[in-house]
Short mmCIF file of C-alpha atoms in Angstrom, two decimals:
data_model
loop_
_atom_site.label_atom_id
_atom_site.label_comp_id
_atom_site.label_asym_id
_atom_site.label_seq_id
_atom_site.Cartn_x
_atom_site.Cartn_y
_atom_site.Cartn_z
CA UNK E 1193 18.29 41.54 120.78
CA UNK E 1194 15.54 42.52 123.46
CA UNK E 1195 11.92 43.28 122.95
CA UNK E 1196 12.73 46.90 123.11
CA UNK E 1197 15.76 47.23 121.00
CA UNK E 1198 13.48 44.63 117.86
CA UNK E 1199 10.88 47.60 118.67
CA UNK E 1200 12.87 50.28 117.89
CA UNK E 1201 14.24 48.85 115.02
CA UNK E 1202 10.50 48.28 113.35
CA UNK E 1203 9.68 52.11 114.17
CA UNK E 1204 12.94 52.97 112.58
CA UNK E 1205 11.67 51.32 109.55
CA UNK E 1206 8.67 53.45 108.64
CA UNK E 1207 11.57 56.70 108.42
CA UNK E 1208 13.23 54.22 105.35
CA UNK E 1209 12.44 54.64 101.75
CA UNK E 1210 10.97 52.02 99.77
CA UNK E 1211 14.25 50.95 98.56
CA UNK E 1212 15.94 50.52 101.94
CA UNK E 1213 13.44 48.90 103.79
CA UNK E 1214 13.18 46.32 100.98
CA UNK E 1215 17.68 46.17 101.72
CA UNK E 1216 16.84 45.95 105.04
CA UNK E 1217 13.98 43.20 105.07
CA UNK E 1218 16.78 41.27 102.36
CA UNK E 1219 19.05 41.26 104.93
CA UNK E 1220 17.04 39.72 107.98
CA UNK E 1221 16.19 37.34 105.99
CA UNK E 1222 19.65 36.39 105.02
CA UNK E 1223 19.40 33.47 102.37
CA UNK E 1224 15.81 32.05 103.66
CA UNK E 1225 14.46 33.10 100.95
CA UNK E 1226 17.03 32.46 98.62
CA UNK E 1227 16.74 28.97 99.46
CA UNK E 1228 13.02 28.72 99.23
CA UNK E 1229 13.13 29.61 95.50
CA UNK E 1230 15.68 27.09 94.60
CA UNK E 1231 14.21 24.25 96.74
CA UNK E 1232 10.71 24.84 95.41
CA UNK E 1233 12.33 25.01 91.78
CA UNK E 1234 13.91 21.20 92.87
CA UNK E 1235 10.73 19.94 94.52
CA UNK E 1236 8.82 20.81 91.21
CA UNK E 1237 11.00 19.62 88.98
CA UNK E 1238 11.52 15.95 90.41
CA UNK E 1239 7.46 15.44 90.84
CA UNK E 1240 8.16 15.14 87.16
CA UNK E 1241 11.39 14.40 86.22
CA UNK E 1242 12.09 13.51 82.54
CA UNK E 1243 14.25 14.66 80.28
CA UNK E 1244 13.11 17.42 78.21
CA UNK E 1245 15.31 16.23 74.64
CA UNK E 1246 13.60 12.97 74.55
CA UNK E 1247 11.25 12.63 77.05
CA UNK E 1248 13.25 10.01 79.23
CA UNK E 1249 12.51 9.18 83.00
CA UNK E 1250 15.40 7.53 83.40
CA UNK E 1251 18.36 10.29 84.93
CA UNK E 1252 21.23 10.49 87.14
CA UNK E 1253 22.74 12.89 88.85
CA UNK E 1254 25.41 14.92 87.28
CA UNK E 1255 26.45 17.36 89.39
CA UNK E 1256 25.58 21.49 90.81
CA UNK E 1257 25.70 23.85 87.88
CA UNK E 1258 24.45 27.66 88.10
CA UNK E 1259 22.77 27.27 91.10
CA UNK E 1260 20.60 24.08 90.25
CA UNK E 1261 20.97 20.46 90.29
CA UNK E 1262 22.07 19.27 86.76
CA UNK E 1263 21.00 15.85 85.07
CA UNK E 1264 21.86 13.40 82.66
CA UNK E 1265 19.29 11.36 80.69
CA UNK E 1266 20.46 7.40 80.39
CA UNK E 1267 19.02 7.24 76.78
CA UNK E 1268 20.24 10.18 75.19
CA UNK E 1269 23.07 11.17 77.42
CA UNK E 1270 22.23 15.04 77.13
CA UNK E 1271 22.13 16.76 80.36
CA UNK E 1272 19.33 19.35 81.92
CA UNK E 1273 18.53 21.24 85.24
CA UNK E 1274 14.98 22.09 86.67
CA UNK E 1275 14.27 24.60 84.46
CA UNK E 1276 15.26 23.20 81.10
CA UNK E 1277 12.54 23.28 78.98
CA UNK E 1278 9.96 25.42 80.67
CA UNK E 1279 9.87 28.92 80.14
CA UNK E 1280 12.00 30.34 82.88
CA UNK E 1281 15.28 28.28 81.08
CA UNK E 1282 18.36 30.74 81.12
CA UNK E 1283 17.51 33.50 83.36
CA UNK E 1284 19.74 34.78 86.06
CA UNK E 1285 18.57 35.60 89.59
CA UNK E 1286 16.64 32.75 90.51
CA UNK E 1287 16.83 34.04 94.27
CA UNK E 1288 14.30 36.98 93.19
CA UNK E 1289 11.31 35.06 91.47
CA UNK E 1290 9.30 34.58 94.75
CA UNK E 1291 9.29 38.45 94.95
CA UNK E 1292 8.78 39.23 91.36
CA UNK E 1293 6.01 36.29 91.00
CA UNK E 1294 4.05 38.73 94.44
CA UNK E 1295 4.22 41.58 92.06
CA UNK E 1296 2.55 39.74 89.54
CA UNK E 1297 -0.53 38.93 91.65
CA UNK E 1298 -0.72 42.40 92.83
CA UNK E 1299 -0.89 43.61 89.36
CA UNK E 1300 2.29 45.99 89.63
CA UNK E 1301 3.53 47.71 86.60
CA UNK E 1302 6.98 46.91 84.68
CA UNK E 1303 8.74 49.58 86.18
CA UNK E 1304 6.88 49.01 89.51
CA UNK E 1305 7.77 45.50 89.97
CA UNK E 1306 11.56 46.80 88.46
CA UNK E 1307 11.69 49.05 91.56
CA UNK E 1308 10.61 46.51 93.82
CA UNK E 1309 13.19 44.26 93.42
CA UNK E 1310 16.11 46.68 92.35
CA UNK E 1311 16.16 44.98 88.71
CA UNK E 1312 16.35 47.00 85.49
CA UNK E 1313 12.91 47.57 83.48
CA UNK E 1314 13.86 45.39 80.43
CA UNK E 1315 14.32 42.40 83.03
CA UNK E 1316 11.14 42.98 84.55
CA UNK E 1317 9.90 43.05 81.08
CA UNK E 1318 11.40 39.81 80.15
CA UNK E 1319 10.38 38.26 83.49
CA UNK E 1320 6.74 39.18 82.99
CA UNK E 1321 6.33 37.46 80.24
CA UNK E 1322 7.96 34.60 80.78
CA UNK E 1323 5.54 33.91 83.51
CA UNK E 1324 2.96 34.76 82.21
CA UNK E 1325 4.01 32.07 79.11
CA UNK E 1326 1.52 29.35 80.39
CA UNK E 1327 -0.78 31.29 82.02
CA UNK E 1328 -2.08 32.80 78.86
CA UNK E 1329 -3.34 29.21 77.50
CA UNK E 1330 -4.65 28.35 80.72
CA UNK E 1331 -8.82 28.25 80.22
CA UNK E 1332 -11.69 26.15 81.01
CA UNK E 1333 -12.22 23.57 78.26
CA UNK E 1334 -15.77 23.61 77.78
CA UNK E 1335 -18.35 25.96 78.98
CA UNK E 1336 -22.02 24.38 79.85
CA UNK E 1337 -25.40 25.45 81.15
CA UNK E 1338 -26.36 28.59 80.20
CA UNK E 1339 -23.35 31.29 78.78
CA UNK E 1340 -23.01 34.90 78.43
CA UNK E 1341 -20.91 35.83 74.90
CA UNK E 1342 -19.86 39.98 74.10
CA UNK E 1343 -17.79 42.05 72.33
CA UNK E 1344 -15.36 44.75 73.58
CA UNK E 1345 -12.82 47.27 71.62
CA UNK E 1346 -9.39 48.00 72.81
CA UNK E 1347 -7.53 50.49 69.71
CA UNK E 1348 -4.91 48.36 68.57
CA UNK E 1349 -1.45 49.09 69.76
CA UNK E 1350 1.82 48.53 67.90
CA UNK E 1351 3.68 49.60 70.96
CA UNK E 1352 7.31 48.29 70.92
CA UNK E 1353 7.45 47.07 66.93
CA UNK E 1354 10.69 48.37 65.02
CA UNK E 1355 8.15 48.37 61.90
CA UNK E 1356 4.69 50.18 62.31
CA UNK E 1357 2.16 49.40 59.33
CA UNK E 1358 0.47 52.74 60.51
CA UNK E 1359 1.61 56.05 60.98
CA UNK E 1360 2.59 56.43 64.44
CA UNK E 1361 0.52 58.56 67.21
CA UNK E 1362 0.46 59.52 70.69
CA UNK E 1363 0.18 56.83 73.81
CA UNK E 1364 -3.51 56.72 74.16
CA UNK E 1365 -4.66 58.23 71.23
CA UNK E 1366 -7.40 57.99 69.30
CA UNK E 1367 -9.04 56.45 66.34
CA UNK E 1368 -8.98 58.30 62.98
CA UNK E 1369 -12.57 57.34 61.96
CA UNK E 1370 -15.63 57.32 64.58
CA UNK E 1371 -17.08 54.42 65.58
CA UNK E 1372 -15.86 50.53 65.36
CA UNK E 1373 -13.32 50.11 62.49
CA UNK E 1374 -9.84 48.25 61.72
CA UNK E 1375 -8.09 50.12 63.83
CA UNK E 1376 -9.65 48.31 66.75
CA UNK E 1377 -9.17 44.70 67.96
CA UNK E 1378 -12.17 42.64 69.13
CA UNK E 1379 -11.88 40.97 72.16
CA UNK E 1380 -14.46 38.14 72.25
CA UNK E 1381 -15.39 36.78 75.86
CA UNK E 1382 -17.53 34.35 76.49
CA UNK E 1383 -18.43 33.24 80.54
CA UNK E 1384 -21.36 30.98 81.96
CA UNK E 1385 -23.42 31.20 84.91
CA UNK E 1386 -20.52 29.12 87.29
CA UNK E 1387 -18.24 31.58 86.42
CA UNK E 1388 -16.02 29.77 83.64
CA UNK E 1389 -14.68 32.33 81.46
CA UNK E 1390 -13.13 32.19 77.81
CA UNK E 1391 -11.83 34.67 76.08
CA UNK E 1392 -9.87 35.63 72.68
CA UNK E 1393 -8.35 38.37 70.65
CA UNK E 1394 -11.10 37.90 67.55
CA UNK E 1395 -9.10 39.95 65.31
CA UNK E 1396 -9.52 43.93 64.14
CA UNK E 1397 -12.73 45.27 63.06
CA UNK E 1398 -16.40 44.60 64.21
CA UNK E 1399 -17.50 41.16 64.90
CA UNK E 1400 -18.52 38.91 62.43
CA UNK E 1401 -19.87 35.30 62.00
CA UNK E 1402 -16.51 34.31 60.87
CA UNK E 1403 -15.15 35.36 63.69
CA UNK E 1404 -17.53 33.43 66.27
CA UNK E 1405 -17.06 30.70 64.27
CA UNK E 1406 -13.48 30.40 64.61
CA UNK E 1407 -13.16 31.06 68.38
CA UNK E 1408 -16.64 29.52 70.09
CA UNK E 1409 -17.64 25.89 68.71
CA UNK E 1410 -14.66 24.23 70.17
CA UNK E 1411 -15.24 25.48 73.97
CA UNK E 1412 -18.96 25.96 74.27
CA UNK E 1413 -21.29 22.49 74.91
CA UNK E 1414 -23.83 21.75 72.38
CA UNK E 1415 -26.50 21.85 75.09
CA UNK E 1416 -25.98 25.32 75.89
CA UNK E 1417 -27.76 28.48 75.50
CA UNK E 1418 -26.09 30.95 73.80
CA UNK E 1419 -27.58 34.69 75.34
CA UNK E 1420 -26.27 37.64 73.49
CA UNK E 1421 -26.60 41.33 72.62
CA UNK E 1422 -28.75 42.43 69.63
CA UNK E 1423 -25.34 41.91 67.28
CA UNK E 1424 -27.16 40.17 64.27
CA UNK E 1425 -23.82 37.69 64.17
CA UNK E 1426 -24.86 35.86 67.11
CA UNK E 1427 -28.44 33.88 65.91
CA UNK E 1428 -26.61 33.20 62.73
CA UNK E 1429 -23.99 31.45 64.64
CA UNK E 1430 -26.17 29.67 66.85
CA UNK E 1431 -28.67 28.19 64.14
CA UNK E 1432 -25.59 27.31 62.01
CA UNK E 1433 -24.19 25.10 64.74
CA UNK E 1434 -26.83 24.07 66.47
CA UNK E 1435 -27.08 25.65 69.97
CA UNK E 1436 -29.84 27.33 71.27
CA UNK E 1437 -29.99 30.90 71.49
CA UNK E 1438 -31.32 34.16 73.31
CA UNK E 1439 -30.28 37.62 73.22
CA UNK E 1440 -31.55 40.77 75.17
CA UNK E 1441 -32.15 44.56 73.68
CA UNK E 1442 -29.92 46.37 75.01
CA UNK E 1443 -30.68 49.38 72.55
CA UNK E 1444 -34.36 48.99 73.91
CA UNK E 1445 -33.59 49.49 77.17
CA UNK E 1446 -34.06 45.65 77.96
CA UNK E 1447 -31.55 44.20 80.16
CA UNK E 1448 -32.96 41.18 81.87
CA UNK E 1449 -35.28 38.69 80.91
CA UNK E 1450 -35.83 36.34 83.75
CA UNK E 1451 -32.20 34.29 83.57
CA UNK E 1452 -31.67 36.36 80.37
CA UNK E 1453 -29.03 38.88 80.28
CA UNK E 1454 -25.54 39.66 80.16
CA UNK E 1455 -24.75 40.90 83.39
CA UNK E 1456 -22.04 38.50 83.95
CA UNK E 1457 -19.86 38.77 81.07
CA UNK E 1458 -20.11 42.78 81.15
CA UNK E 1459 -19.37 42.50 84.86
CA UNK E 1460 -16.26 41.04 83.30
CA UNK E 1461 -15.54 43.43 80.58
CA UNK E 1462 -15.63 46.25 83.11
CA UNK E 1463 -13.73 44.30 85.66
CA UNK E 1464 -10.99 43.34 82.50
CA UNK E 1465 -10.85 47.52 81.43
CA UNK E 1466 -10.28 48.69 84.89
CA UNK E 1467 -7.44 46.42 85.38
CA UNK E 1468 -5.62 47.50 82.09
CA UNK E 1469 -6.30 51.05 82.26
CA UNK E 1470 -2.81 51.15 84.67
CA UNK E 1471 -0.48 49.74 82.31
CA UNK E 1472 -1.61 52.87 79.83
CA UNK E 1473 -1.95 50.32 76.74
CA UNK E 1474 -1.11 46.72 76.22
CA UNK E 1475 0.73 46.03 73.26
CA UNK E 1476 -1.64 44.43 70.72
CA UNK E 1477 0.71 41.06 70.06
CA UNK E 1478 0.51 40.62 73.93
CA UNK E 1479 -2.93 40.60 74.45
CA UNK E 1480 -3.68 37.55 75.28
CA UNK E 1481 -0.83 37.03 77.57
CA UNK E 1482 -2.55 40.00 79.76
CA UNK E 1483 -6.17 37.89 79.29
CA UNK E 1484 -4.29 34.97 80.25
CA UNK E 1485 -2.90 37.09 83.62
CA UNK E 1486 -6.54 38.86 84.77
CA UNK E 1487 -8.42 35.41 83.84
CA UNK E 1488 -5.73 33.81 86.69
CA UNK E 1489 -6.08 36.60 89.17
CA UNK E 1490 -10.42 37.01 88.31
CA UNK E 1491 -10.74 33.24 89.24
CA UNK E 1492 -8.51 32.75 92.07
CA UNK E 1493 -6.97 30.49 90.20
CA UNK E 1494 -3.69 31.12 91.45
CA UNK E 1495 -3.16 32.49 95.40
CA UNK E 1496 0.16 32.79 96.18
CA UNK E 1497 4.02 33.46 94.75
CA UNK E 1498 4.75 29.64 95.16
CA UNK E 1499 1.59 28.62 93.78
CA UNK E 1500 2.65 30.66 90.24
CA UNK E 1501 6.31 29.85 90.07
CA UNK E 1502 5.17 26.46 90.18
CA UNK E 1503 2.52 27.28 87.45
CA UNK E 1504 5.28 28.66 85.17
CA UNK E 1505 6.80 25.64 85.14
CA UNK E 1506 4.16 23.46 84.15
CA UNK E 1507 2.68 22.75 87.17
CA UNK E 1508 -0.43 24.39 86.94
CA UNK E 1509 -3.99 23.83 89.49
CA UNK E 1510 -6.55 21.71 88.04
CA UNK E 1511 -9.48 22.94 86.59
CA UNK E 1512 -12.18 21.68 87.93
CA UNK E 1513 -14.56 21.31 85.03
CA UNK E 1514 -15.57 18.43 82.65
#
């Protein structure tokens, strides 16, 4: 093929649906990418090969099977492939995970991503949360220096449950009863000045000291200063475990004093909002697989396709943090 007839052939393109030009792309390729997938699914897996029944680094060989290179473990005798015991074990269409893990860092919808790669929605589904598996423990361990802590309400969603404990109402409803109450969930973030971020699904209702209690001690440094809101929960945290504290009136109008604010973390809450509003309500028991995704694509912490599928399988970046 000449430099005029490839030509063509790209200006022909732009006439194709979505759909086509994604058949068409599939078939220049031919099995490149195919092969990428499954040899960066290999190359993971031996950087640490054990086997996942017993734990065993001593394996051999046993053969092709679905795809994959199988295994069998010396000690135990019980074979495995690449994917055995992560979370991506059992699914079909290996070949399409490099595409499906792009639509995942460009934030595409179920049915978007479904579309994308000519799947059905329940796959995408299944898919998206596999993936996301790991991602939604991944956090910094310990935040120092001087860190930002709010609130935020999403109305809690029961979308998807065979069982409701509620009576059932429109997508994107509203509350029954004004203001803050149990039919919202508290999502507690905290985030210090070098950008560290931690986050968690508090429970329904307002925030209380309980609550703080049972989601900050274990990832916030004793030496820290804890800068707030006016919520009254906050200071009684603080002087109860022994970390400094400031807050700022936001009711007063005060926003900043000096390095005292919470600019940062409401940056984040706005940020965090304006990425869910799309998905027209997150289902309440996956929260925190959807914190888990933004706090990944927020950081950088993850760049490219490779770069996840490599994450879902245990291989995640190091934080660099102490």
């Amino acid at each position: 093929m000449d430099a005029v007839q490839w030509h063509t052939l790209i200006g022909q393109f732009s006439q194709l649906s979505q759909r086509q030009r994604l058949a068409g792309i599939a078939l220049l390729q031919g099995s490149t990418g195919q092969d990428a997938a499954i040899a960066l699914i290999e190359q993971t897996a031996l950087a640490h090969l054990h086997c996942p029944a017993c734990g065993a680094t001593r394996v051999h060989r046993h053969g092709p099977a679905h795809g994959l290179q199988r295994y069998r473990c010396v000690s135990c005798r019980k074979t495995f492939n690449a994917l055995s015991g992560t979370p991506l074990a059992h699914l079909h269409h290996k070949t399409r995970w490099l595409a499906y893990a792009s639509c995942l860092l460009e934030s595409f919808s179920v049915r978007k991503a479904a579309d994308q790669l000519q799947i059905h929605r329940n796959t995408s589904f299944r898919w998206r949360h596999r993936f996301l598996a790991l991602a939604k423990n991944d956090r910094p361990r310990c935040l120092h220096g001087i860190a930002e802590a709010d609130e935020m309400y999403l109305l809690e969603s029961q979308k998807g449950s065979r069982h409701l404990t509620r009576p059932a109402r429109r997508r994107g409803g509203t509350a029954r009863q004004r203001g803050i109450s149990n039919e919202h969930v508290c999502i507690l973030v905290a985030r210090d000045r070098t950008g560290q971020t931690v986050d968690f699904v508090a429970g329904r209702g307002q925030l209380s000291k309980a609550k703080l209690h049972a989601c900050l001690p274990a990832v916030i440094d004793r030496e820290i200063l804890l800068v707030s809101d006016g919520h009254p929960a906050y200071p009684v945290f603080a002087r109860e475990i022994g970390v400094m504290h400031a807050a700022v009136n936001l009711r007063a109008g005060i926003r900043v004093r000096g390095t005292i604010h919470v600019q940062n973390v409401n940056a984040y809450h706005s940020r965090l909002r304006g990425w869910l509003r799309p998905f027209h309500g997150v289902a309440t028991r996956y929260l925190p697989s959807y914190l888990g995704w933004r706090w990944i694509l927020d950081a950088r912490r993850i760049l490219s396709p490779e770069s996840l599928l490599k994450a879902t399988m245990g291989s995640f970046p190091h934080l660099m943090v102490t």
